């Protein structure tokens, strides 16, 4: 270990010795007896600047002159002396990189050298001043008979050791210098806030007696200026009152619109849906909604005395009520699937009794997924008082599938027809066709402009007898065709045969659920024998 430390110390000593030798060799070209210094400033010396060798006074007839910079010979003719006059170094433009030790070596029956140290600095006077607060255009307004004060402040670079330079602020108006201090009083001051900095300030008072006193005033120092535009307040002063009033009105309108939308957004959506929404009449559906509920006292009263009267009597929808399980323990029956496929919407009264069913209590998640398979956007009606008693698992599943569900809550104030509950339910239901008195008729004829003579909008075009069987649509009707010009006599009634009636091929199982409220007229069937 000791040998390693000794070897390391010897290596460091050798390295230091070589460094000192290099430094000594670098300074061998500098003779302290023949050495001088020169301080130059960029931009203040006459170009080109020539550095002469002090050993050449007077210049010998035959000599060999060599220039060195920092003990390194200068290559090439630049910045060395020209061939015809090798007595000086010529610098086209002095810069900070030209400073250093310049040594001239003269060989004439001997060798002599002289070193000139050039110190080049950038004068503080050449640096641009910085105006405060800025050097841009400042706009001021005034009226005739008043006095406007223009304040110009600049921060200058300043070095007391250098030659004094201009530190005075000069005022001008429209390009003409203001030399009359009686008409335009000026008050100037200067102080040094820090080393190398000088702050100068000038205050110009302008008395606005005529229109010629308005114009462009300029404050200049070291060829850098700051402008002041003095304009008449009666003609050119911009008024921000209109902009402020417009901004306030805009904010007020936005606030009112936000308040109106937050309170009436359901009415706005309903109006837009009823005005521009799509109809769902030609989809082959018989019912507008399939209502699933539990057949207990509370749910049965809610469906039959609240939900059904409002949707059918007030809104004109056709409902199919079913108190059986939507998803029993086994697969749903064909009749259930057929009835749900005939309905445009699925409404589930998700009460506490409904959730106690086997398919809900055992596996609510699986039952909810089956429910979403039967209907794309089922409507779930929940009771406000029973929501708090709902299991956490059910609440979590409803939150996870809320984008596929329409969840409505029946509250204590939902009885009124204008409540939020009925508006949200109306938005979830399909758009209804509204018929006016002038356009009453079959929706198929109204929408498709059907030209079939069996579907007509003119009640006078056919002369039909009264229905023999008002309870159904299978009674015997013998219509007679009549022309538009004259009425034909009514044919006598057909004789009644005693033959045994044949069983009808028409399915009459759903006659009791048919709704003729949307029809304002009926058509008659005309056979070839009748004509």
Short mmCIF file of C-alpha atoms in Angstrom, two decimals:
data_model
loop_
_atom_site.label_atom_id
_atom_site.label_comp_id
_atom_site.label_asym_id
_atom_site.label_seq_id
_atom_site.Cartn_x
_atom_site.Cartn_y
_atom_site.Cartn_z
CA UNK A 1 0.00 0.00 0.00
CA UNK A 2 2.88 2.35 0.81
CA UNK A 3 4.46 1.70 -2.58
CA UNK A 4 1.19 2.62 -4.32
CA UNK A 5 0.98 5.95 -2.49
CA UNK A 6 4.61 6.73 -3.35
CA UNK A 7 4.01 5.96 -7.03
CA UNK A 8 0.91 8.19 -7.02
CA UNK A 9 2.78 11.12 -5.43
CA UNK A 10 5.63 10.81 -7.97
CA UNK A 11 3.16 10.82 -10.87
CA UNK A 12 1.44 13.94 -9.54
CA UNK A 13 4.79 15.68 -9.05
CA UNK A 14 5.81 14.88 -12.61
CA UNK A 15 2.50 16.24 -13.93
CA UNK A 16 2.84 19.47 -11.94
CA UNK A 17 6.42 19.91 -13.13
CA UNK A 18 5.35 19.58 -16.75
CA UNK A 19 2.57 22.11 -16.21
CA UNK A 20 4.95 24.67 -14.71
CA UNK A 21 7.37 24.11 -17.57
CA UNK A 22 4.63 24.71 -20.12
CA UNK A 23 3.60 27.91 -18.36
CA UNK A 24 7.21 29.04 -18.23
CA UNK A 25 7.66 28.25 -21.93
CA UNK A 26 4.49 30.19 -22.75
CA UNK A 27 5.77 33.29 -20.96
CA UNK A 28 9.30 33.18 -22.42
CA UNK A 29 8.23 35.51 -25.30
CA UNK A 30 7.26 38.27 -22.86
CA UNK A 31 10.06 40.52 -21.68
CA UNK A 32 9.01 42.43 -18.58
CA UNK A 33 11.51 45.18 -19.42
CA UNK A 34 9.90 45.70 -22.81
CA UNK A 35 6.19 45.57 -22.02
CA UNK A 36 3.34 48.09 -22.26
CA UNK A 37 -0.43 48.14 -22.07
CA UNK A 38 -3.07 49.82 -24.24
CA UNK A 39 -6.79 50.24 -23.40
CA UNK A 40 -9.10 50.46 -26.39
CA UNK A 41 -12.91 50.73 -26.72
CA UNK A 42 -14.98 49.11 -29.39
CA UNK A 43 -16.40 51.65 -31.80
CA UNK A 44 -14.33 54.57 -30.57
CA UNK A 45 -11.12 53.86 -32.49
CA UNK A 46 -10.72 54.95 -36.07
CA UNK A 47 -10.90 51.99 -38.43
CA UNK A 48 -8.69 50.34 -39.42
CA UNK A 49 -6.68 50.26 -36.21
CA UNK A 50 -2.92 49.75 -36.60
CA UNK A 51 -0.69 48.34 -33.89
CA UNK A 52 2.94 49.43 -34.39
CA UNK A 53 6.05 47.72 -33.02
CA UNK A 54 7.92 50.09 -30.66
CA UNK A 55 11.29 48.59 -31.74
CA UNK A 56 10.97 50.06 -35.24
CA UNK A 57 11.60 53.72 -34.42
CA UNK A 58 13.38 54.54 -36.61
CA UNK A 59 12.83 51.46 -38.77
CA UNK A 60 16.02 49.73 -39.88
CA UNK A 61 16.72 49.21 -43.53
CA UNK A 62 16.92 45.44 -43.36
CA UNK A 63 15.00 43.49 -40.76
CA UNK A 64 12.95 40.39 -40.21
CA UNK A 65 9.75 41.10 -38.24
CA UNK A 66 7.54 38.42 -36.67
CA UNK A 67 4.27 38.99 -34.77
CA UNK A 68 3.11 36.74 -31.95
CA UNK A 69 -0.21 36.72 -30.11
CA UNK A 70 -0.03 35.14 -26.64
CA UNK A 71 3.40 33.71 -27.66
CA UNK A 72 1.89 32.01 -30.70
CA UNK A 73 2.97 33.11 -34.17
CA UNK A 74 0.22 34.67 -36.19
CA UNK A 75 -0.43 32.66 -39.37
CA UNK A 76 -1.03 34.28 -42.72
CA UNK A 77 -1.13 37.92 -43.70
CA UNK A 78 -4.17 38.70 -41.60
CA UNK A 79 -4.01 40.23 -39.12
CA UNK A 80 -0.25 40.45 -39.81
CA UNK A 81 1.29 43.37 -41.60
CA UNK A 82 1.09 43.84 -45.35
CA UNK A 83 4.17 42.69 -47.32
CA UNK A 84 5.08 46.17 -48.49
CA UNK A 85 4.89 47.70 -44.99
CA UNK A 86 5.69 45.05 -42.34
CA UNK A 87 5.85 47.56 -39.53
CA UNK A 88 2.40 47.18 -37.89
CA UNK A 89 -0.60 44.95 -37.39
CA UNK A 90 -3.85 46.13 -38.98
CA UNK A 91 -7.29 45.40 -37.47
CA UNK A 92 -10.21 46.26 -39.79
CA UNK A 93 -12.65 46.30 -36.86
CA UNK A 94 -11.75 45.92 -33.24
CA UNK A 95 -13.71 43.38 -31.22
CA UNK A 96 -13.45 41.76 -27.81
CA UNK A 97 -11.78 38.67 -29.27
CA UNK A 98 -8.80 40.77 -30.47
CA UNK A 99 -7.53 41.51 -26.95
CA UNK A 100 -4.38 39.74 -25.77
CA UNK A 101 -0.53 40.02 -25.65
CA UNK A 102 0.97 40.98 -29.00
CA UNK A 103 4.76 40.50 -29.27
CA UNK A 104 6.85 41.75 -32.16
CA UNK A 105 10.20 39.96 -32.67
CA UNK A 106 12.85 41.78 -34.74
CA UNK A 107 15.89 39.94 -36.12
CA UNK A 108 18.68 42.35 -37.16
CA UNK A 109 22.18 41.25 -36.21
CA UNK A 110 20.38 39.97 -33.11
CA UNK A 111 16.95 39.26 -31.75
CA UNK A 112 14.77 41.73 -29.84
CA UNK A 113 11.11 41.60 -28.81
CA UNK A 114 8.51 43.92 -27.41
CA UNK A 115 5.07 43.02 -26.03
CA UNK A 116 1.95 45.19 -26.14
CA UNK A 117 -1.04 44.04 -24.08
CA UNK A 118 -4.27 45.13 -25.77
CA UNK A 119 -7.26 45.46 -23.41
CA UNK A 120 -10.44 45.95 -25.40
CA UNK A 121 -13.69 46.91 -23.72
CA UNK A 122 -17.15 47.69 -24.93
CA UNK A 123 -18.02 51.25 -23.91
CA UNK A 124 -21.08 51.69 -21.75
CA UNK A 125 -22.23 54.55 -23.91
CA UNK A 126 -22.71 52.23 -26.88
CA UNK A 127 -25.27 50.09 -25.05
CA UNK A 128 -28.91 50.90 -25.74
CA UNK A 129 -30.86 52.50 -22.91
CA UNK A 130 -33.98 50.87 -21.45
CA UNK A 131 -37.03 53.05 -21.03
CA UNK A 132 -39.40 52.61 -18.13
CA UNK A 133 -42.07 51.39 -18.12
CA UNK A 134 -41.55 50.65 -21.85
CA UNK A 135 -40.14 52.23 -24.95
CA UNK A 136 -43.28 51.85 -27.06
CA UNK A 137 -45.97 54.33 -27.98
CA UNK A 138 -47.82 55.89 -25.03
CA UNK A 139 -51.21 57.42 -25.79
CA UNK A 140 -52.43 60.41 -23.80
CA UNK A 141 -55.58 62.50 -24.09
CA UNK A 142 -56.24 66.08 -23.13
CA UNK A 143 -58.58 68.97 -23.79
CA UNK A 144 -57.95 72.55 -24.84
CA UNK A 145 -57.02 74.81 -21.94
CA UNK A 146 -55.50 72.01 -19.85
CA UNK A 147 -51.90 71.02 -19.13
CA UNK A 148 -50.52 67.55 -19.77
CA UNK A 149 -47.30 66.29 -18.19
CA UNK A 150 -45.14 63.84 -20.11
CA UNK A 151 -42.66 61.83 -18.01
CA UNK A 152 -39.77 60.08 -19.73
CA UNK A 153 -37.47 57.82 -17.66
CA UNK A 154 -34.53 55.81 -19.05
CA UNK A 155 -32.00 53.47 -17.45
CA UNK A 156 -28.51 53.97 -18.93
CA UNK A 157 -25.30 51.96 -18.72
CA UNK A 158 -22.67 54.24 -17.21
CA UNK A 159 -19.02 53.94 -16.16
CA UNK A 160 -17.39 56.98 -14.51
CA UNK A 161 -13.90 55.81 -15.57
CA UNK A 162 -14.80 56.07 -19.25
CA UNK A 163 -14.96 59.20 -21.29
CA UNK A 164 -18.18 61.07 -20.56
CA UNK A 165 -21.00 60.40 -23.04
CA UNK A 166 -24.43 61.84 -23.61
CA UNK A 167 -26.85 61.22 -20.72
CA UNK A 168 -29.37 64.00 -21.48
CA UNK A 169 -32.92 63.33 -22.61
CA UNK A 170 -33.89 65.41 -25.65
CA UNK A 171 -37.52 66.24 -26.49
CA UNK A 172 -38.97 66.79 -29.96
CA UNK A 173 -42.45 67.31 -31.42
CA UNK A 174 -43.34 65.92 -34.83
CA UNK A 175 -39.61 65.66 -35.60
CA UNK A 176 -38.71 69.23 -34.52
CA UNK A 177 -36.58 69.66 -31.35
CA UNK A 178 -38.14 71.57 -28.47
CA UNK A 179 -35.53 74.15 -27.59
CA UNK A 180 -37.85 76.80 -26.15
CA UNK A 181 -37.98 75.80 -22.50
CA UNK A 182 -40.25 78.74 -21.72
CA UNK A 183 -43.11 77.37 -23.79
CA UNK A 184 -42.23 73.77 -22.99
CA UNK A 185 -40.83 73.64 -19.43
CA UNK A 186 -38.59 70.67 -18.74
CA UNK A 187 -37.38 69.27 -15.45
CA UNK A 188 -34.58 66.68 -15.66
CA UNK A 189 -32.96 64.61 -12.94
CA UNK A 190 -30.53 61.67 -12.72
CA UNK A 191 -29.29 59.26 -10.05
CA UNK A 192 -27.39 56.02 -9.89
CA UNK A 193 -29.53 53.18 -8.47
CA UNK A 194 -26.69 50.62 -8.73
CA UNK A 195 -23.11 50.24 -9.91
CA UNK A 196 -22.84 50.75 -13.66
CA UNK A 197 -26.40 52.12 -13.96
CA UNK A 198 -27.65 55.67 -14.33
CA UNK A 199 -31.34 56.55 -14.23
CA UNK A 200 -32.29 59.79 -15.97
CA UNK A 201 -35.76 61.33 -15.97
CA UNK A 202 -37.31 64.30 -17.72
CA UNK A 203 -40.71 65.92 -17.14
CA UNK A 204 -42.21 67.90 -20.03
CA UNK A 205 -45.23 70.14 -19.43
CA UNK A 206 -47.41 70.83 -22.47
CA UNK A 207 -50.04 73.57 -22.29
CA UNK A 208 -52.83 72.76 -24.74
CA UNK A 209 -53.85 76.19 -25.99
CA UNK A 210 -54.40 75.38 -29.69
CA UNK A 211 -54.94 72.33 -31.85
CA UNK A 212 -51.30 72.48 -32.95
CA UNK A 213 -50.20 71.47 -29.46
CA UNK A 214 -51.56 67.97 -30.11
CA UNK A 215 -49.25 65.60 -31.89
CA UNK A 216 -46.37 63.15 -31.47
CA UNK A 217 -43.80 63.94 -28.78
CA UNK A 218 -40.52 62.02 -28.70
CA UNK A 219 -37.96 61.57 -25.93
CA UNK A 220 -34.48 60.58 -27.24
CA UNK A 221 -31.16 59.58 -25.69
CA UNK A 222 -28.25 57.77 -27.43
CA UNK A 223 -30.29 57.52 -30.65
CA UNK A 224 -33.04 55.51 -28.91
CA UNK A 225 -36.42 57.16 -28.40
CA UNK A 226 -39.74 56.72 -26.64
CA UNK A 227 -42.89 58.19 -28.22
CA UNK A 228 -45.90 59.92 -26.67
CA UNK A 229 -49.07 60.47 -28.73
CA UNK A 230 -51.07 63.41 -27.38
CA UNK A 231 -54.63 63.49 -28.76
CA UNK A 232 -57.75 65.50 -28.17
CA UNK A 233 -60.14 63.92 -25.68
CA UNK A 234 -63.28 65.39 -27.34
CA UNK A 235 -62.74 63.71 -30.71
CA UNK A 236 -60.46 60.71 -30.45
CA UNK A 237 -60.78 59.44 -26.90
CA UNK A 238 -62.16 55.91 -27.15
CA UNK A 239 -65.29 55.20 -25.13
CA UNK A 240 -65.44 51.85 -23.40
CA UNK A 241 -68.95 52.41 -22.08
CA UNK A 242 -70.63 50.61 -24.97
CA UNK A 243 -68.29 47.64 -24.65
CA UNK A 244 -68.88 47.41 -20.90
CA UNK A 245 -72.66 47.61 -21.35
CA UNK A 246 -72.55 44.95 -24.08
CA UNK A 247 -70.45 42.66 -21.87
CA UNK A 248 -72.82 43.13 -18.92
CA UNK A 249 -75.86 42.45 -21.11
CA UNK A 250 -74.22 39.35 -22.54
CA UNK A 251 -73.44 38.01 -19.07
CA UNK A 252 -76.97 38.82 -17.96
CA UNK A 253 -78.45 36.99 -20.97
CA UNK A 254 -76.24 33.97 -20.33
CA UNK A 255 -77.22 33.92 -16.66
CA UNK A 256 -80.93 34.15 -17.52
CA UNK A 257 -80.56 31.44 -20.17
CA UNK A 258 -78.78 29.17 -17.69
CA UNK A 259 -81.46 29.77 -15.06
CA UNK A 260 -84.29 29.17 -17.54
CA UNK A 261 -82.68 26.00 -18.87
CA UNK A 262 -82.02 24.63 -15.40
CA UNK A 263 -85.71 25.10 -14.50
CA UNK A 264 -87.39 24.38 -17.84
CA UNK A 265 -84.94 22.00 -19.52
CA UNK A 266 -87.48 19.15 -19.49
CA UNK A 267 -90.11 21.36 -21.15
CA UNK A 268 -87.57 22.43 -23.77
CA UNK A 269 -86.62 18.82 -24.51
CA UNK A 270 -90.28 17.81 -24.73
CA UNK A 271 -91.06 20.64 -27.11
CA UNK A 272 -88.12 19.74 -29.33
CA UNK A 273 -89.05 16.04 -29.30
CA UNK A 274 -92.68 16.75 -30.11
CA UNK A 275 -91.72 19.18 -32.87
CA UNK A 276 -88.75 17.48 -34.54
CA UNK A 277 -88.60 13.96 -33.08
CA UNK A 278 -89.06 10.79 -35.13
CA UNK A 279 -92.28 8.82 -35.18
CA UNK A 280 -92.38 5.11 -34.36
CA UNK A 281 -95.63 4.17 -36.11
CA UNK A 282 -94.36 1.87 -38.86
CA UNK A 283 -92.37 -0.53 -36.73
CA UNK A 284 -95.06 -3.21 -36.52
CA UNK A 285 -95.65 -2.68 -32.79
CA UNK A 286 -99.13 -2.93 -31.26
CA UNK A 287 -98.40 -1.38 -27.89
CA UNK A 288 -96.48 1.68 -26.83
CA UNK A 289 -95.29 0.14 -23.57
CA UNK A 290 -95.25 -3.18 -21.79
CA UNK A 291 -95.76 -2.63 -18.06
CA UNK A 292 -94.39 -5.25 -15.67
CA UNK A 293 -95.34 -5.08 -12.01
CA UNK A 294 -96.11 -7.25 -9.00
CA UNK A 295 -99.78 -8.02 -8.32
CA UNK A 296 -100.02 -6.69 -4.80
CA UNK A 297 -102.26 -3.97 -3.41
CA UNK A 298 -99.80 -1.08 -3.58
CA UNK A 299 -98.32 -1.78 -7.03
CA UNK A 300 -101.69 -2.71 -8.55
CA UNK A 301 -103.23 0.57 -7.37
CA UNK A 302 -100.23 2.54 -8.64
CA UNK A 303 -100.40 0.96 -12.10
CA UNK A 304 -104.18 0.87 -12.59
CA UNK A 305 -105.15 4.16 -10.92
CA UNK A 306 -102.10 6.39 -11.54
CA UNK A 307 -99.79 5.15 -14.30
CA UNK A 308 -102.30 3.70 -16.77
CA UNK A 309 -104.90 6.54 -16.65
CA UNK A 310 -102.23 9.17 -17.21
CA UNK A 311 -100.50 7.42 -20.10
CA UNK A 312 -103.64 6.18 -21.86
CA UNK A 313 -106.23 8.87 -21.16
CA UNK A 314 -104.06 11.96 -21.02
CA UNK A 315 -101.15 11.07 -23.31
CA UNK A 316 -102.93 8.64 -25.66
CA UNK A 317 -100.54 5.72 -25.27
CA UNK A 318 -101.57 2.08 -25.49
CA UNK A 319 -100.26 -0.11 -22.67
CA UNK A 320 -100.04 -3.84 -22.14
CA UNK A 321 -100.21 -4.70 -18.45
CA UNK A 322 -98.71 -7.88 -17.08
CA UNK A 323 -98.44 -8.83 -13.44
CA UNK A 324 -96.48 -12.02 -14.14
CA UNK A 325 -92.75 -12.36 -13.68
CA UNK A 326 -90.83 -10.85 -16.56
CA UNK A 327 -88.07 -13.38 -15.99
CA UNK A 328 -89.36 -16.39 -14.06
CA UNK A 329 -87.05 -19.06 -12.71
CA UNK A 330 -86.87 -20.72 -16.13
CA UNK A 331 -86.62 -19.20 -19.58
CA UNK A 332 -89.34 -16.66 -20.49
CA UNK A 333 -92.36 -18.09 -22.26
CA UNK A 334 -93.12 -17.59 -25.93
CA UNK A 335 -96.22 -15.56 -25.08
CA UNK A 336 -94.17 -13.23 -22.89
CA UNK A 337 -91.55 -12.74 -25.58
CA UNK A 338 -94.26 -12.13 -28.20
CA UNK A 339 -96.03 -9.52 -26.07
CA UNK A 340 -92.77 -7.73 -25.30
CA UNK A 341 -91.77 -7.78 -28.96
CA UNK A 342 -95.07 -6.07 -29.77
CA UNK A 343 -94.25 -3.19 -27.39
CA UNK A 344 -92.03 -0.22 -28.08
CA UNK A 345 -91.01 0.30 -24.47
CA UNK A 346 -90.63 -1.81 -21.33
CA UNK A 347 -91.75 -0.22 -18.03
CA UNK A 348 -90.83 -2.05 -14.83
CA UNK A 349 -92.30 -0.90 -11.48
CA UNK A 350 -89.21 -1.75 -9.43
CA UNK A 351 -90.82 -1.74 -6.01
CA UNK A 352 -89.71 -3.57 -2.89
CA UNK A 353 -92.10 -6.42 -3.66
CA UNK A 354 -90.73 -6.66 -7.17
CA UNK A 355 -87.18 -7.05 -5.87
CA UNK A 356 -88.30 -9.86 -3.55
CA UNK A 357 -89.04 -12.13 -6.49
CA UNK A 358 -86.85 -15.18 -6.89
CA UNK A 359 -85.02 -14.02 -10.00
CA UNK A 360 -84.27 -10.64 -8.34
CA UNK A 361 -83.28 -11.82 -4.88
CA UNK A 362 -81.13 -14.76 -5.97
CA UNK A 363 -79.14 -13.18 -8.81
CA UNK A 364 -80.09 -9.60 -9.58
CA UNK A 365 -77.13 -9.09 -11.91
CA UNK A 366 -78.08 -12.01 -14.14
CA UNK A 367 -81.70 -10.94 -14.14
CA UNK A 368 -80.75 -7.36 -15.08
CA UNK A 369 -78.64 -8.58 -17.99
CA UNK A 370 -81.56 -10.70 -19.23
CA UNK A 371 -83.78 -7.64 -18.90
CA UNK A 372 -81.39 -5.59 -21.06
CA UNK A 373 -81.51 -8.35 -23.68
CA UNK A 374 -85.31 -8.09 -23.88
CA UNK A 375 -85.34 -4.29 -24.15
CA UNK A 376 -82.63 -1.86 -25.26
CA UNK A 377 -83.59 0.98 -22.88
CA UNK A 378 -85.97 -0.28 -20.17
CA UNK A 379 -87.72 2.23 -17.92
CA UNK A 380 -87.41 1.49 -14.22
CA UNK A 381 -89.83 3.24 -11.85
CA UNK A 382 -88.62 3.26 -8.23
CA UNK A 383 -90.44 4.45 -5.13
CA UNK A 384 -88.80 7.20 -3.10
CA UNK A 385 -89.44 5.65 0.29
CA UNK A 386 -88.30 2.18 -0.79
CA UNK A 387 -85.03 3.28 -2.40
CA UNK A 388 -83.28 3.64 0.95
CA UNK A 389 -84.05 0.03 1.87
CA UNK A 390 -82.58 -1.34 -1.34
CA UNK A 391 -79.63 -3.68 -1.05
CA UNK A 392 -76.16 -2.40 -1.81
CA UNK A 393 -75.66 -4.98 -4.54
CA UNK A 394 -78.74 -3.77 -6.41
CA UNK A 395 -77.70 -0.12 -6.14
CA UNK A 396 -74.22 -0.95 -7.47
CA UNK A 397 -75.62 -2.89 -10.44
CA UNK A 398 -77.99 -0.04 -11.29
CA UNK A 399 -75.13 2.47 -11.17
CA UNK A 400 -72.97 0.31 -13.44
CA UNK A 401 -75.74 -0.02 -16.04
CA UNK A 402 -77.27 3.45 -15.69
CA UNK A 403 -76.23 4.34 -19.26
CA UNK A 404 -78.50 1.53 -20.52
CA UNK A 405 -81.41 2.28 -18.18
CA UNK A 406 -83.95 5.05 -17.70
CA UNK A 407 -84.41 5.26 -13.93
CA UNK A 408 -87.32 7.38 -12.65
CA UNK A 409 -88.25 8.00 -9.01
CA UNK A 410 -91.84 8.38 -7.86
CA UNK A 411 -91.93 11.05 -5.15
CA UNK A 412 -94.61 12.47 -2.92
CA UNK A 413 -95.08 15.45 -5.25
CA UNK A 414 -95.22 13.44 -8.48
CA UNK A 415 -99.02 13.19 -8.53
CA UNK A 416 -99.49 16.48 -10.37
CA UNK A 417 -99.40 16.12 -14.19
CA UNK A 418 -96.77 18.88 -14.45
CA UNK A 419 -94.29 17.15 -12.13
CA UNK A 420 -90.78 16.15 -13.14
CA UNK A 421 -91.70 12.47 -13.05
CA UNK A 422 -94.27 12.70 -15.84
CA UNK A 423 -92.03 14.89 -17.98
CA UNK A 424 -89.13 12.47 -17.71
CA UNK A 425 -91.46 9.57 -18.47
CA UNK A 426 -92.86 11.41 -21.51
CA UNK A 427 -89.32 11.90 -22.79
CA UNK A 428 -88.64 8.17 -22.47
CA UNK A 429 -91.86 7.23 -24.30
CA UNK A 430 -92.19 7.34 -28.12
CA UNK A 431 -93.50 10.43 -29.87
CA UNK A 432 -97.23 10.36 -30.47
CA UNK A 433 -99.00 11.34 -33.68
CA UNK A 434 -101.33 14.28 -33.11
CA UNK A 435 -104.36 14.63 -35.41
CA UNK A 436 -106.18 17.85 -36.10
CA UNK A 437 -109.82 18.11 -37.13
CA UNK A 438 -108.96 18.90 -40.73
CA UNK A 439 -106.51 15.99 -41.09
CA UNK A 440 -108.34 13.31 -39.09
CA UNK A 441 -108.10 9.84 -40.59
CA UNK A 442 -106.10 6.71 -40.76
CA UNK A 443 -102.41 7.28 -39.82
CA UNK A 444 -101.32 4.98 -42.65
CA UNK A 445 -103.25 7.05 -45.20
CA UNK A 446 -102.06 10.30 -43.63
CA UNK A 447 -98.39 9.34 -43.61
CA UNK A 448 -98.12 7.45 -46.91
CA UNK A 449 -100.78 9.25 -48.97
CA UNK A 450 -102.41 5.87 -49.75
CA UNK A 451 -104.67 6.00 -52.83
CA UNK A 452 -106.45 2.73 -52.02
CA UNK A 453 -110.23 3.31 -52.38
CA UNK A 454 -110.70 1.11 -49.32
CA UNK A 455 -108.87 3.75 -47.21
CA UNK A 456 -110.49 7.11 -47.71
CA UNK A 457 -110.58 10.41 -45.90
CA UNK A 458 -113.91 11.54 -47.43
CA UNK A 459 -116.82 10.23 -45.35
CA UNK A 460 -119.37 11.23 -48.05
CA UNK A 461 -117.71 9.07 -50.64
CA UNK A 462 -119.19 5.87 -49.16
CA UNK A 463 -122.71 5.35 -47.90
CA UNK A 464 -122.61 2.67 -45.23
CA UNK A 465 -125.39 1.29 -43.17
CA UNK A 466 -125.25 1.09 -39.42
CA UNK A 467 -123.21 -1.67 -37.88
CA UNK A 468 -125.37 -4.73 -37.12
CA UNK A 469 -123.02 -5.82 -34.35
CA UNK A 470 -121.68 -2.81 -32.43
CA UNK A 471 -119.82 -5.04 -29.97
CA UNK A 472 -117.34 -6.23 -32.63
CA UNK A 473 -116.32 -5.78 -36.21
CA UNK A 474 -117.82 -9.06 -37.58
CA UNK A 475 -121.38 -7.77 -38.05
CA UNK A 476 -123.00 -7.90 -41.46
CA UNK A 477 -122.58 -4.63 -43.36
CA UNK A 478 -123.91 -4.15 -46.89
CA UNK A 479 -122.49 -0.90 -48.23
CA UNK A 480 -123.61 0.49 -51.56
CA UNK A 481 -121.23 2.34 -53.85
CA UNK A 482 -122.35 5.78 -54.92
CA UNK A 483 -120.87 8.14 -57.46
CA UNK A 484 -119.74 11.64 -56.77
CA UNK A 485 -122.38 13.23 -59.05
CA UNK A 486 -125.56 11.55 -57.84
CA UNK A 487 -126.57 9.26 -55.01
CA UNK A 488 -127.65 5.70 -55.81
CA UNK A 489 -130.63 4.17 -54.04
CA UNK A 490 -129.85 2.01 -51.09
CA UNK A 491 -130.18 -1.69 -51.86
CA UNK A 492 -132.59 -3.75 -49.78
CA UNK A 493 -131.22 -5.85 -47.05
CA UNK A 494 -129.90 -9.22 -48.03
CA UNK A 495 -132.06 -12.17 -47.14
CA UNK A 496 -131.06 -14.02 -44.04
CA UNK A 497 -130.20 -17.60 -44.73
CA UNK A 498 -130.78 -20.39 -42.29
CA UNK A 499 -127.58 -22.19 -43.16
CA UNK A 500 -125.36 -23.10 -40.31
CA UNK A 501 -122.68 -20.48 -39.75
CA UNK A 502 -119.23 -21.55 -40.71
CA UNK A 503 -116.41 -21.04 -38.29
CA UNK A 504 -114.57 -17.80 -39.03
CA UNK A 505 -110.92 -17.87 -40.02
CA UNK A 506 -110.33 -14.48 -38.45
CA UNK A 507 -108.47 -14.34 -35.15
CA UNK A 508 -110.72 -12.53 -32.71
CA UNK A 509 -108.70 -13.22 -29.60
CA UNK A 510 -107.48 -9.64 -29.30
CA UNK A 511 -110.70 -7.79 -30.08
CA UNK A 512 -111.14 -6.73 -26.51
CA UNK A 513 -107.76 -4.93 -26.44
CA UNK A 514 -108.21 -3.02 -29.67
CA UNK A 515 -108.21 0.76 -29.40
CA UNK A 516 -110.21 2.75 -31.93
CA UNK A 517 -109.65 6.08 -30.24
CA UNK A 518 -107.16 7.21 -32.88
CA UNK A 519 -109.67 6.65 -35.72
CA UNK A 520 -112.19 9.35 -36.60
CA UNK A 521 -113.72 7.49 -39.56
CA UNK A 522 -114.10 3.89 -40.70
CA UNK A 523 -114.00 2.40 -44.14
CA UNK A 524 -116.50 -0.05 -45.67
CA UNK A 525 -115.60 -3.20 -47.53
CA UNK A 526 -117.17 -3.31 -51.01
CA UNK A 527 -117.25 -6.55 -52.98
CA UNK A 528 -117.74 -7.06 -56.68
CA UNK A 529 -121.21 -8.56 -56.13
CA UNK A 530 -122.37 -5.44 -54.31
CA UNK A 531 -121.27 -3.21 -57.18
#
